[in-house]
Short mmCIF file of C-alpha atoms in Angstrom, two decimals:
data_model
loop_
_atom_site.label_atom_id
_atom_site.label_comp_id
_atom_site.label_asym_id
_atom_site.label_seq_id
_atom_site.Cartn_x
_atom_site.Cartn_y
_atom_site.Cartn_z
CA UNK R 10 -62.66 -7.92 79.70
CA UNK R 11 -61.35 -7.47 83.26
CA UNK R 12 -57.97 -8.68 82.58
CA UNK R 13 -57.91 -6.52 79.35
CA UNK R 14 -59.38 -3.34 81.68
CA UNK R 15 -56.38 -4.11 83.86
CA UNK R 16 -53.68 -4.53 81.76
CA UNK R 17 -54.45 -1.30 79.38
CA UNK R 18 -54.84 0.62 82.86
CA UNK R 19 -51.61 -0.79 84.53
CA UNK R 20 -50.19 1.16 80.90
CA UNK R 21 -52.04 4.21 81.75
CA UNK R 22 -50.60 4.13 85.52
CA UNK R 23 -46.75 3.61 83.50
CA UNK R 24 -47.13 6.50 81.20
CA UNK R 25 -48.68 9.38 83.85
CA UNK R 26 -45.90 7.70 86.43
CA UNK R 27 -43.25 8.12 83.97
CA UNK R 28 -44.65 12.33 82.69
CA UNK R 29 -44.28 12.77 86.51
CA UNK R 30 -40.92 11.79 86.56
CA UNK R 31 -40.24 13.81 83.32
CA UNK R 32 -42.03 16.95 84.63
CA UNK R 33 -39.99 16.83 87.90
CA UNK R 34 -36.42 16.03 85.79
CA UNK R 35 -37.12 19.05 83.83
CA UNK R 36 -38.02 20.88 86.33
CA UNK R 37 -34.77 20.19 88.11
CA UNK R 38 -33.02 20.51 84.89
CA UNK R 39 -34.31 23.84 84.18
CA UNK R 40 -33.36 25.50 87.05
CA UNK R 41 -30.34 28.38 86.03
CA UNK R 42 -30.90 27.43 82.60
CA UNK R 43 -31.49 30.03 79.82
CA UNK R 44 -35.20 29.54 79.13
CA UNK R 45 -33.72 29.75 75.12
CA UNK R 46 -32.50 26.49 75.29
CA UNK R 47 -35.83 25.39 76.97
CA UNK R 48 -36.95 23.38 73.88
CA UNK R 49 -33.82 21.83 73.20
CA UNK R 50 -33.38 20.26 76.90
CA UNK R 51 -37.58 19.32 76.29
CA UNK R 52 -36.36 16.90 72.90
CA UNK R 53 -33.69 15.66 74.36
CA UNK R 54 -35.14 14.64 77.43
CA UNK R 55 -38.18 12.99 75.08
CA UNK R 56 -35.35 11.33 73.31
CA UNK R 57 -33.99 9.99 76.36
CA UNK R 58 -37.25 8.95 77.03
CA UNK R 59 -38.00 7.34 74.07
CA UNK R 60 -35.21 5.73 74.07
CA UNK R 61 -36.16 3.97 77.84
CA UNK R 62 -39.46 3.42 76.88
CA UNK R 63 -37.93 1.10 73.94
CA UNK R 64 -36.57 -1.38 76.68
CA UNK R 65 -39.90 -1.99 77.58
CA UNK R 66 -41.42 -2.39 74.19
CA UNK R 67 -43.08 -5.89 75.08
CA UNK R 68 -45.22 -4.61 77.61
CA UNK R 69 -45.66 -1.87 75.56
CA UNK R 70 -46.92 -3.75 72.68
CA UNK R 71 -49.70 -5.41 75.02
CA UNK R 72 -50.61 -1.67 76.02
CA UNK R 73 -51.42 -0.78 72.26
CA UNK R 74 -53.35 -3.51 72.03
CA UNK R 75 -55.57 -4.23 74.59
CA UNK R 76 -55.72 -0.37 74.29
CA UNK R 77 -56.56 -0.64 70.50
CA UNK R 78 -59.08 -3.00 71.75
CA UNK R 79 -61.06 -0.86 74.39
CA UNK R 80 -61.17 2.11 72.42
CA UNK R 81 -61.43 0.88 68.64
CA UNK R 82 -64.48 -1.27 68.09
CA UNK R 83 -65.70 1.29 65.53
CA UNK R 84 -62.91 1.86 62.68
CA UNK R 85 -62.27 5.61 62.50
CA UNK R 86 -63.41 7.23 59.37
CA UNK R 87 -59.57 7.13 58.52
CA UNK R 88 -59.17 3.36 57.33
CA UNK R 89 -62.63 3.26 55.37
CA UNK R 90 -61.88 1.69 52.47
CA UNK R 91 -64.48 2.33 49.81
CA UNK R 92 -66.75 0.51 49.08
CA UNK R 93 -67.15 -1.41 51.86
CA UNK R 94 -70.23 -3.99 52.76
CA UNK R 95 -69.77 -5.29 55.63
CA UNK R 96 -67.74 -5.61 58.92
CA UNK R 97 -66.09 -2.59 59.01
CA UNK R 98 -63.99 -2.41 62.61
CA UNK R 99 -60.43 -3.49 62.35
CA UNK R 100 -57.95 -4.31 65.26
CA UNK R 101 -55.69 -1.25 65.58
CA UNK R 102 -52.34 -2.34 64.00
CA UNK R 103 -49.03 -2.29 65.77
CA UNK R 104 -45.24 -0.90 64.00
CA UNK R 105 -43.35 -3.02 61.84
CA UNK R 106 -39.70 -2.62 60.37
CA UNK R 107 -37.30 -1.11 63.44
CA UNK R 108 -40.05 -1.36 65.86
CA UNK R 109 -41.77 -4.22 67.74
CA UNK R 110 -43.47 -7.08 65.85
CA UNK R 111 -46.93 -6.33 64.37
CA UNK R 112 -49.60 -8.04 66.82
CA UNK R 113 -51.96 -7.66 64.55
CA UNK R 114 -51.03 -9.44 61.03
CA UNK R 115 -54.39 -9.60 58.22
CA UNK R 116 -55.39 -12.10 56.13
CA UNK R 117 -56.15 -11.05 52.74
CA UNK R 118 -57.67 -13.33 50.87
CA UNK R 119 -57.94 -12.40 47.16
CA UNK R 120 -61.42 -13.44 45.87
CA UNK R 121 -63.56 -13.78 42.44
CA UNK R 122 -66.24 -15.64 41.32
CA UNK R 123 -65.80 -19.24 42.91
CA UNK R 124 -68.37 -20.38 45.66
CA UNK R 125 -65.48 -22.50 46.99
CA UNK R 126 -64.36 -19.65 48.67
CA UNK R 127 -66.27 -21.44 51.61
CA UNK R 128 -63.80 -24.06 51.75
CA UNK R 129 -61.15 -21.43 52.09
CA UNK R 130 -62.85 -19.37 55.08
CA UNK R 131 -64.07 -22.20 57.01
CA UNK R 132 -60.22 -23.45 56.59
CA UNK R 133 -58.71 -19.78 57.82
CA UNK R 134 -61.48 -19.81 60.61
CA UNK R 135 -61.27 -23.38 61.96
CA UNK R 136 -57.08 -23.02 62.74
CA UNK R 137 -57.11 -19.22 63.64
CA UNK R 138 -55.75 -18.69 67.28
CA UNK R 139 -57.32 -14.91 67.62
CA UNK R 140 -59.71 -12.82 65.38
CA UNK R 141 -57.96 -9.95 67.15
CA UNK R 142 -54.05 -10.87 65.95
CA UNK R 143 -55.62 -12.27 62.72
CA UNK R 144 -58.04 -10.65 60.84
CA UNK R 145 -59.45 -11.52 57.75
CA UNK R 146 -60.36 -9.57 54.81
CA UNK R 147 -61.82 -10.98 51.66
CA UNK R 148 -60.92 -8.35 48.92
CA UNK R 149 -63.55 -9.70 45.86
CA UNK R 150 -63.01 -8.64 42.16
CA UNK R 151 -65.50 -9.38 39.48
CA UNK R 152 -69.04 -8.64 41.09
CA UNK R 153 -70.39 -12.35 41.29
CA UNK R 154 -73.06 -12.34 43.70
CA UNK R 155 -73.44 -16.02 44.41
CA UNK R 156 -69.79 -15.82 45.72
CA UNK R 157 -70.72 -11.99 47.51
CA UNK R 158 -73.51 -13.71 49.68
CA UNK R 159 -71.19 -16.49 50.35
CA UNK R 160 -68.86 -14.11 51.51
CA UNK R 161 -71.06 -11.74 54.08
CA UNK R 162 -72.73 -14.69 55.71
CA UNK R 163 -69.77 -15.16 57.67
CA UNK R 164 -70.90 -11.99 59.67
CA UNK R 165 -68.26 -10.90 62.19
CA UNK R 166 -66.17 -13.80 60.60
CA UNK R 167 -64.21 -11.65 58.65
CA UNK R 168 -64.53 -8.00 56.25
CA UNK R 169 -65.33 -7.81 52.64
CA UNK R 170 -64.68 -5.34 50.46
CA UNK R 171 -65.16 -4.68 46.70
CA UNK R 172 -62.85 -4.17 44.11
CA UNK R 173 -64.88 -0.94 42.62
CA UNK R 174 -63.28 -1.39 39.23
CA UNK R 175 -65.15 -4.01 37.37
CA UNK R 176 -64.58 -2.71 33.71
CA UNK R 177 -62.53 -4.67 31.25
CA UNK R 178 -58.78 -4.05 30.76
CA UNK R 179 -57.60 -2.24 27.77
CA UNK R 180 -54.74 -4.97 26.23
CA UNK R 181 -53.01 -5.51 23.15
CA UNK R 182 -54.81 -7.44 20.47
CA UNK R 183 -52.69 -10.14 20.75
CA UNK R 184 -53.03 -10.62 24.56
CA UNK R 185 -56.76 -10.47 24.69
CA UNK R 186 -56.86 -13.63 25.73
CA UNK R 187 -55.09 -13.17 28.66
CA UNK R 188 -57.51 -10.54 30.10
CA UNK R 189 -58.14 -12.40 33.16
CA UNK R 190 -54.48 -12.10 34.12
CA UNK R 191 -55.07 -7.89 33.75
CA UNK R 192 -57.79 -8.07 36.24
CA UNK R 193 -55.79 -10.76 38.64
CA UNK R 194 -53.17 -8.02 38.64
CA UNK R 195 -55.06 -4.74 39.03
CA UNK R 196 -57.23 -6.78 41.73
CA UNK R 197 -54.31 -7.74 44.11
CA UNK R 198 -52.64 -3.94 43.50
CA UNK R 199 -55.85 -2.61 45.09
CA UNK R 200 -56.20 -5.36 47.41
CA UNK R 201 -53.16 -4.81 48.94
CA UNK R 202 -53.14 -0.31 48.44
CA UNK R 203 -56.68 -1.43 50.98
CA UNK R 204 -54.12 -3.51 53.80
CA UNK R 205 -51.02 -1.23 53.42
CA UNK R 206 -52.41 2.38 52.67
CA UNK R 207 -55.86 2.93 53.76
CA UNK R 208 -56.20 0.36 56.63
CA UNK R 209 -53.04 0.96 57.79
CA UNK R 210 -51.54 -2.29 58.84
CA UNK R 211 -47.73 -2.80 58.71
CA UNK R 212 -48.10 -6.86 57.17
CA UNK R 213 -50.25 -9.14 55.50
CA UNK R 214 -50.58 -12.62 54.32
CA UNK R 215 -51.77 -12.65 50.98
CA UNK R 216 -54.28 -15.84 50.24
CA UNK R 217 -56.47 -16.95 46.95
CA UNK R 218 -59.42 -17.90 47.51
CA UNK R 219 -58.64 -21.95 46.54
CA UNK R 220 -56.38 -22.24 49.25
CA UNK R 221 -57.09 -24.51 52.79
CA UNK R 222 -54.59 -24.02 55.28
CA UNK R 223 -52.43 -26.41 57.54
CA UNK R 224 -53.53 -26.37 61.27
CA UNK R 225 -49.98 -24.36 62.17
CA UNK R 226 -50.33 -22.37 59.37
CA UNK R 227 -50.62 -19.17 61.91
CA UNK R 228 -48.19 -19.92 64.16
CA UNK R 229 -45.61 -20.62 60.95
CA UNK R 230 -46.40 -16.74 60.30
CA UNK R 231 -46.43 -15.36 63.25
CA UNK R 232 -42.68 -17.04 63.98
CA UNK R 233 -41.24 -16.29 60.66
CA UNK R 234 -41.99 -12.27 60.28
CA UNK R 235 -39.17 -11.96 62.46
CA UNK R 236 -36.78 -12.83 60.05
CA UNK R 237 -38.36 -10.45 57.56
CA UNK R 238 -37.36 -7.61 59.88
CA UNK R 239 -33.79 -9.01 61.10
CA UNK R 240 -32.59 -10.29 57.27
CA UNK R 241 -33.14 -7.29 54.85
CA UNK R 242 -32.21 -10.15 52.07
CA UNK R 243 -35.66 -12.00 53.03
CA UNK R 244 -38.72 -10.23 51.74
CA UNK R 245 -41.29 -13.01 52.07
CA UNK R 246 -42.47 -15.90 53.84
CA UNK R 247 -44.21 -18.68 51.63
CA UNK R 248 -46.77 -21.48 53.13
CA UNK R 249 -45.92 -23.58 49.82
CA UNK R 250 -43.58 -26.18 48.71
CA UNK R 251 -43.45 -26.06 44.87
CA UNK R 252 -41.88 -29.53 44.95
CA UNK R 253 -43.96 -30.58 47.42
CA UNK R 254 -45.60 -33.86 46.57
CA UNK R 255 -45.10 -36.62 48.80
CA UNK R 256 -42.42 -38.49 47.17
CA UNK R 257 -40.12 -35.43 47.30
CA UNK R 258 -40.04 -34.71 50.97
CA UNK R 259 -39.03 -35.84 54.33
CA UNK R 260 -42.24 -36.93 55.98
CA UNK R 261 -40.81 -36.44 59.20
CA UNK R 262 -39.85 -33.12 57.76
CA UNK R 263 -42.69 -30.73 58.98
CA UNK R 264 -40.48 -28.47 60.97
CA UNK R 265 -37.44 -28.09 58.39
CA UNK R 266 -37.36 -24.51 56.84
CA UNK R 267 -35.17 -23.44 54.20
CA UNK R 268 -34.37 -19.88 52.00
CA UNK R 269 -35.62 -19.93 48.24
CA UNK R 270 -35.02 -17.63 45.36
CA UNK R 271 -37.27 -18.71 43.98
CA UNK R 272 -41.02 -16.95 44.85
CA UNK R 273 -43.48 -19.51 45.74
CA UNK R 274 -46.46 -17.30 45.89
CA UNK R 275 -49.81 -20.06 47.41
CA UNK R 276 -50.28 -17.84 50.46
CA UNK R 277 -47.07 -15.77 51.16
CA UNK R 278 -46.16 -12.86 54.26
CA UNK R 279 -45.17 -9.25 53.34
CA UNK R 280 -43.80 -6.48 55.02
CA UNK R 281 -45.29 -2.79 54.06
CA UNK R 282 -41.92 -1.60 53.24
CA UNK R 283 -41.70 -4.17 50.39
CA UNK R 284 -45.13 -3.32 49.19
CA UNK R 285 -44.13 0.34 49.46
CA UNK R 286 -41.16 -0.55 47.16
CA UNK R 287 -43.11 -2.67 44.37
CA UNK R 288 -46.52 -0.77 44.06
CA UNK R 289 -45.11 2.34 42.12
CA UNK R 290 -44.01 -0.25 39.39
CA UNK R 291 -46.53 -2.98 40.18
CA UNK R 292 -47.67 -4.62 36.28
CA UNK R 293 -50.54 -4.45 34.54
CA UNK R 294 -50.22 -8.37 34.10
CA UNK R 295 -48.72 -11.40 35.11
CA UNK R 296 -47.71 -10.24 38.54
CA UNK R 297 -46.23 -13.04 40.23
CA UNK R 298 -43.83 -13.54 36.71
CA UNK R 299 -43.12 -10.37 37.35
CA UNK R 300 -42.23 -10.40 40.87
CA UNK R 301 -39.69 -13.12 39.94
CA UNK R 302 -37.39 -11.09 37.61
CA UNK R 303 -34.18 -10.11 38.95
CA UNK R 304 -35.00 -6.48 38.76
CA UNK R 305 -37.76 -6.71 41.50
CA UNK R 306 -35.89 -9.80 43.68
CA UNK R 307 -32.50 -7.87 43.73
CA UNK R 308 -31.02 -11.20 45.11
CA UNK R 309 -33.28 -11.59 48.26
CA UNK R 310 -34.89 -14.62 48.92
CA UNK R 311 -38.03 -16.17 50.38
CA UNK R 312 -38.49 -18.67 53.97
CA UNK R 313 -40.62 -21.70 52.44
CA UNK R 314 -41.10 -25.53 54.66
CA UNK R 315 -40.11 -28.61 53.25
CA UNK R 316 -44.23 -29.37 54.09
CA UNK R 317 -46.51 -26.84 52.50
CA UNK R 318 -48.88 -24.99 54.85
CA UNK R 319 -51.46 -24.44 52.38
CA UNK R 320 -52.68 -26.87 49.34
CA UNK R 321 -55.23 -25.60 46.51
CA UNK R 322 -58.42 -27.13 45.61
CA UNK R 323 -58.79 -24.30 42.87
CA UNK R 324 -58.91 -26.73 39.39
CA UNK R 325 -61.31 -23.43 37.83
CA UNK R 326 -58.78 -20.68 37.18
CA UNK R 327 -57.26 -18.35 34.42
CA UNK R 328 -55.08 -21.63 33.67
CA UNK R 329 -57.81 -23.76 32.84
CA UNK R 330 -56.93 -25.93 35.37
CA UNK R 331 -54.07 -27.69 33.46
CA UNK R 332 -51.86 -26.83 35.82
CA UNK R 333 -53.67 -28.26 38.81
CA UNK R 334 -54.22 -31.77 36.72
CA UNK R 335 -50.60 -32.38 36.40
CA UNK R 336 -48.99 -30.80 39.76
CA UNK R 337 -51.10 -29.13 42.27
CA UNK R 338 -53.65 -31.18 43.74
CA UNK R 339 -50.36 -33.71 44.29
CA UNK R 340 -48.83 -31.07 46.86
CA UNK R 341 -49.02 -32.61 50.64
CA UNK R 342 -50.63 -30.44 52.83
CA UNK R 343 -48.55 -30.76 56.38
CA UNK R 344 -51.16 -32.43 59.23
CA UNK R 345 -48.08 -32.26 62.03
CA UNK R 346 -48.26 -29.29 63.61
CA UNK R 347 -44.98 -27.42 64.77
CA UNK R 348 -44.74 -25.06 67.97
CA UNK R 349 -42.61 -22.58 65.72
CA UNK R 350 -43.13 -20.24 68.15
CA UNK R 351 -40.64 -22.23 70.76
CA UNK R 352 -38.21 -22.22 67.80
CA UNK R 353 -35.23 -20.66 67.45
CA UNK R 354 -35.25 -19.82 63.56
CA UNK R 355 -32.04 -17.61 63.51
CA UNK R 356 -30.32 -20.40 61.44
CA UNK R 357 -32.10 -18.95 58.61
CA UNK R 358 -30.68 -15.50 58.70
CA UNK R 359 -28.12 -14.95 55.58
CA UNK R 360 -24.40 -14.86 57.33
CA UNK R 361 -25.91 -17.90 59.65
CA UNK R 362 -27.61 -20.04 56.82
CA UNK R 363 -25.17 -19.78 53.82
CA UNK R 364 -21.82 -20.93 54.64
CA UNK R 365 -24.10 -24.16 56.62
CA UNK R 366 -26.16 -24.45 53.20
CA UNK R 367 -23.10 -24.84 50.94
CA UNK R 368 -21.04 -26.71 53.13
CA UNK R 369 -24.36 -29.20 53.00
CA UNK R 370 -24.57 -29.40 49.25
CA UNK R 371 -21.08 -29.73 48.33
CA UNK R 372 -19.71 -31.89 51.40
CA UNK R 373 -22.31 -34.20 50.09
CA UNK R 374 -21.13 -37.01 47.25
CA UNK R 375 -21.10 -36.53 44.19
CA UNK R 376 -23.32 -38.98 42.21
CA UNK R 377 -24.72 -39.28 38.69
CA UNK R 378 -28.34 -38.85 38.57
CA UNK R 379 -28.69 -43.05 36.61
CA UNK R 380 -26.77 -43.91 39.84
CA UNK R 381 -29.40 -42.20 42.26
CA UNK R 382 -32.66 -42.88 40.55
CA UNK R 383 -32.83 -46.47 41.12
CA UNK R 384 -31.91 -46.82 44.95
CA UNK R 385 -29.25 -45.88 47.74
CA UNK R 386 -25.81 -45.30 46.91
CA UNK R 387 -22.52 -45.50 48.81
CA UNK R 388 -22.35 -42.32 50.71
CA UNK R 389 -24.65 -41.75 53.47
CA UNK R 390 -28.44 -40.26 53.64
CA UNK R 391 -27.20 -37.26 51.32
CA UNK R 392 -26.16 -37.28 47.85
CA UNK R 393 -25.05 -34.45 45.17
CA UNK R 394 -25.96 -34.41 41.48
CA UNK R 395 -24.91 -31.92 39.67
CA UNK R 396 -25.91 -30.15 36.05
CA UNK R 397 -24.38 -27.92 34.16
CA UNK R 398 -26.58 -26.16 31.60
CA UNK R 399 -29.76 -25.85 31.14
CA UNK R 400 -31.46 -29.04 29.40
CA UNK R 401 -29.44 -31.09 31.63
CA UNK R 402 -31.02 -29.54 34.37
CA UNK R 403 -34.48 -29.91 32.64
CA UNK R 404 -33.78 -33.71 32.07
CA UNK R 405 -32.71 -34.19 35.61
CA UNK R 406 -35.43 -32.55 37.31
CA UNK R 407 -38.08 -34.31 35.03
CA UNK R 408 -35.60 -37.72 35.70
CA UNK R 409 -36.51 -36.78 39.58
CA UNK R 410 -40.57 -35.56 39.35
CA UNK R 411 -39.53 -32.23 40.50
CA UNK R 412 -40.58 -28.98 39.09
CA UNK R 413 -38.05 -28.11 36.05
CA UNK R 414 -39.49 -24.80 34.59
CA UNK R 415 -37.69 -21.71 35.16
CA UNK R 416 -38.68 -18.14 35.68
CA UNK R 417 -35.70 -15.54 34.77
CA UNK R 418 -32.96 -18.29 35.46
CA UNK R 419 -34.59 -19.52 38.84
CA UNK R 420 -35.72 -23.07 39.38
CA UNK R 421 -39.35 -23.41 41.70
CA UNK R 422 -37.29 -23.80 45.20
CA UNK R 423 -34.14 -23.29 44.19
CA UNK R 424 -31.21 -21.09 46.80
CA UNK R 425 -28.21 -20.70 45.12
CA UNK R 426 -29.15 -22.61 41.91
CA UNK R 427 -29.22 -26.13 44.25
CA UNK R 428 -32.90 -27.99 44.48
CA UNK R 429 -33.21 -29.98 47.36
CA UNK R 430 -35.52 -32.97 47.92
CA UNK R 431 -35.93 -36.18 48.77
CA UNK R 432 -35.51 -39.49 46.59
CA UNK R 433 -36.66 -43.20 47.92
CA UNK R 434 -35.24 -42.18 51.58
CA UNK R 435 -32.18 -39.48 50.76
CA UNK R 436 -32.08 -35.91 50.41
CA UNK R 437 -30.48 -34.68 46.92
CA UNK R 438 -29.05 -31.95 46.25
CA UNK R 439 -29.25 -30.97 42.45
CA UNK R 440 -27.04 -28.30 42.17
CA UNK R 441 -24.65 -26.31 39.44
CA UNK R 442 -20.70 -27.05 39.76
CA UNK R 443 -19.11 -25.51 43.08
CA UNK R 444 -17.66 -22.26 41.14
CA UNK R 445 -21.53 -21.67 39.82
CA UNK R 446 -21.40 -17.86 39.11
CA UNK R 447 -25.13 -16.76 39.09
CA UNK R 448 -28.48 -17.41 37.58
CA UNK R 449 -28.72 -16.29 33.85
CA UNK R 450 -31.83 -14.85 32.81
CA UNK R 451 -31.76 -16.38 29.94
CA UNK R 452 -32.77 -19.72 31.48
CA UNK R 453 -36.49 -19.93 30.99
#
């Protein structure tokens, strides 16, 4: 407390040093001026100001919180989402966009009815550097009160609110029997309408509830929202690998980042601004499908590792756990933590990361898949194979053991139509001829 004491009143000696200044500049300034333009000299001298104060926006940033700190242990009656049960006092958030990094980036995690949800808490609570920076907030749908008590034992742990809406959806006859997906979608649109619009915060990390996460999975985040605000062509950060089983990647891999059209979803970082964007239209079902179209990407892409930070343990879902069974409880959860955070990630900004990526995939040789899928071939550690519609991508990819459904055109992973993984000890490149105009919708 001392140090916090100090450093919040070391801010308080900077801003009543810096009005003196002001009030003696516009004192001086003022003198033989008409009084008329008073107010004008007043804003531009705030301006001028502002525009100082903006140099100094890292120690600024440690004002507003240790600030937020001292003076918020009790939310104000301004970010009370209703209902609420328990844990109500929330670290004062800091700007995103133009501004300075968030300090303060929640964890939502998107709960139901599972128990299990233990498993995901103790997982978020065992790796997280600072309950301050990283707050969690369980947002639980469906009223199950084994799963509610579950939830509040962890005290000061984390907040809880309830989705108040319990009712069942109204749905066409013939999609009654996707009602769970209605109530998955309205759930995370007032999940995150709690984070955005009545708490306030300017980011989140969106979790289920039958996720664990990877012991950097924080410091991942906390590198990586960077490039949300310096690439306007990014608008999320994944944890997950779709083709992420063990076979398929590098295992000496776990700092390797790449872009993705493709939206992996399995605990993913958003900006406000995009939430802003995609809540007016959000779905009544199948959100993440939704998400994917090219309406709603507009031709941005995602950050995701070559080694998932997060792995699911979730077999009891809407999908009656088929897809679990066949794909992901094979996903490799990365155990080699990265110091991101001493990283310099600007390699995956757009002008930086294209021309590199392309000169990559097609500088690599050019192999046919029966060549690659029994061993090396001549060529070095990297090796092209290339399709050219649709079932021949579908043949390859199940050839390989990677992922080979598509959602509007987009393969799971894909940047510019190209998977890349690994195969017995090389990286391949599957990837559409070098004059590849697009993805077409039609694909799926």
């Amino acid at each position: 407390m001392p140090r916090k004491v100090s450093v919040a009143g070391w801010g308080a000696a900077l801003f009543i040093s810096w009005n003196a200044i002001l009030l003696l500049y516009l004192m001086s300034r003022s003198r033989g001026t008409d009084h008329s333009d008073l107010t004008a000299h007043v804003i531009q001298l705030a301006e001028e100001a502002e525009a100082e104060l903006e140099k100094q926006k890292g120690l600024l940033q440690q004002i507003h919180y240790y600030s937020g700190l001292l003076n918020h242990q009790q939310a104000p009656s301004h970010v009370r989402a209703e209902p609420i049960t328990t844990n109500m006092s929330f670290p004062s958030p800091s700007p995103v966009g133009s501004g300075p990094l968030p300090l303060v980036i929640p964890i939502l995690v998107v709960a139901c009815d599972r128990p299990s949800v233990r498993r995901c808490l103790d997982s978020l609570l065992k790796y997280r550097p600072s309950a301050e920076n990283f707050p969690i907030i369980v947002s639980q749908d469906c009223g199950h009160e084994e799963t509610s008590k579950i939830i509040d034992s962890y005290g000061d742990g984390g907040t809880h609110i309830k989705q108040p809406d319990l009712s069942e959806v109204a749905v066409p006859p013939e999609q009654r029997k996707f009602q769970g997906y209605y109530k998955i979608s309205r759930h995370y649109r007032w999940g995150l309408n709690q984070i955005f619009k009545t708490m306030g915060y300017k980011a989140a990390i969106v979790v289920e509830d039958d996720l664990e996460v990877a012991p950097d999975f924080y410091e991942y985040f906390q590198t990586t929202i960077s490039l949300l605000q310096k690439d306007r062509m990014l608008w999320c950060v994944s944890a997950w690998n779709d083709n992420g089983k063990e076979a398929l990647i590098d295992p000496g891999g776990s700092s390797l980042l790449y872009r993705s059209d493709f939206f992996p979803g399995l605990g993913w970082l958003l900006l406000q601004e995009l939430w802003e964007e995609l809540e007016p239209k959000w779905p009544s079902a199948f959100w993440d499908d939704w998400v994917r179209r090219p309406e709603q990407r507009l031709g941005r892409a995602c950050v995701r590792p070559e080694l998932s930070r997060t792995r699911t343990f979730g077999r009891k879902g809407v999908s009656q756990g088929q897809f679990f069974d066949q794909h992901l409880r094979f996903i490799k959860l990365n155990q080699d933590p990265v110091a991101f955070t001493k990283m310099d990630l600007s390699y995956l900004l757009k002008d930086t990361y294209d021309p590199w990526f392309r000169k990559q995939v097609y500088g690599a040789p050019k192999a046919r898949a029966e060549e690659v899928l029994p061993g090396p071939v001549p060529g070095g550690r990297t090796v092209r194979v290339e399709y050219t519609t649709k079932d021949t991508f579908k043949a390859m990819a199940r050839a390989f053991g990677v992922m080979g459904d598509l959602k509007s055109g987009v393969a799971r992973a894909a940047y510019k139509g190209v998977v890349s993984f690994t195969h017995r000890g090389r990286r391949v490149f599957l990837a559409p001829p070098k004059d590849w105009a697009g993805y077409d919708p039609s694909w799926t």
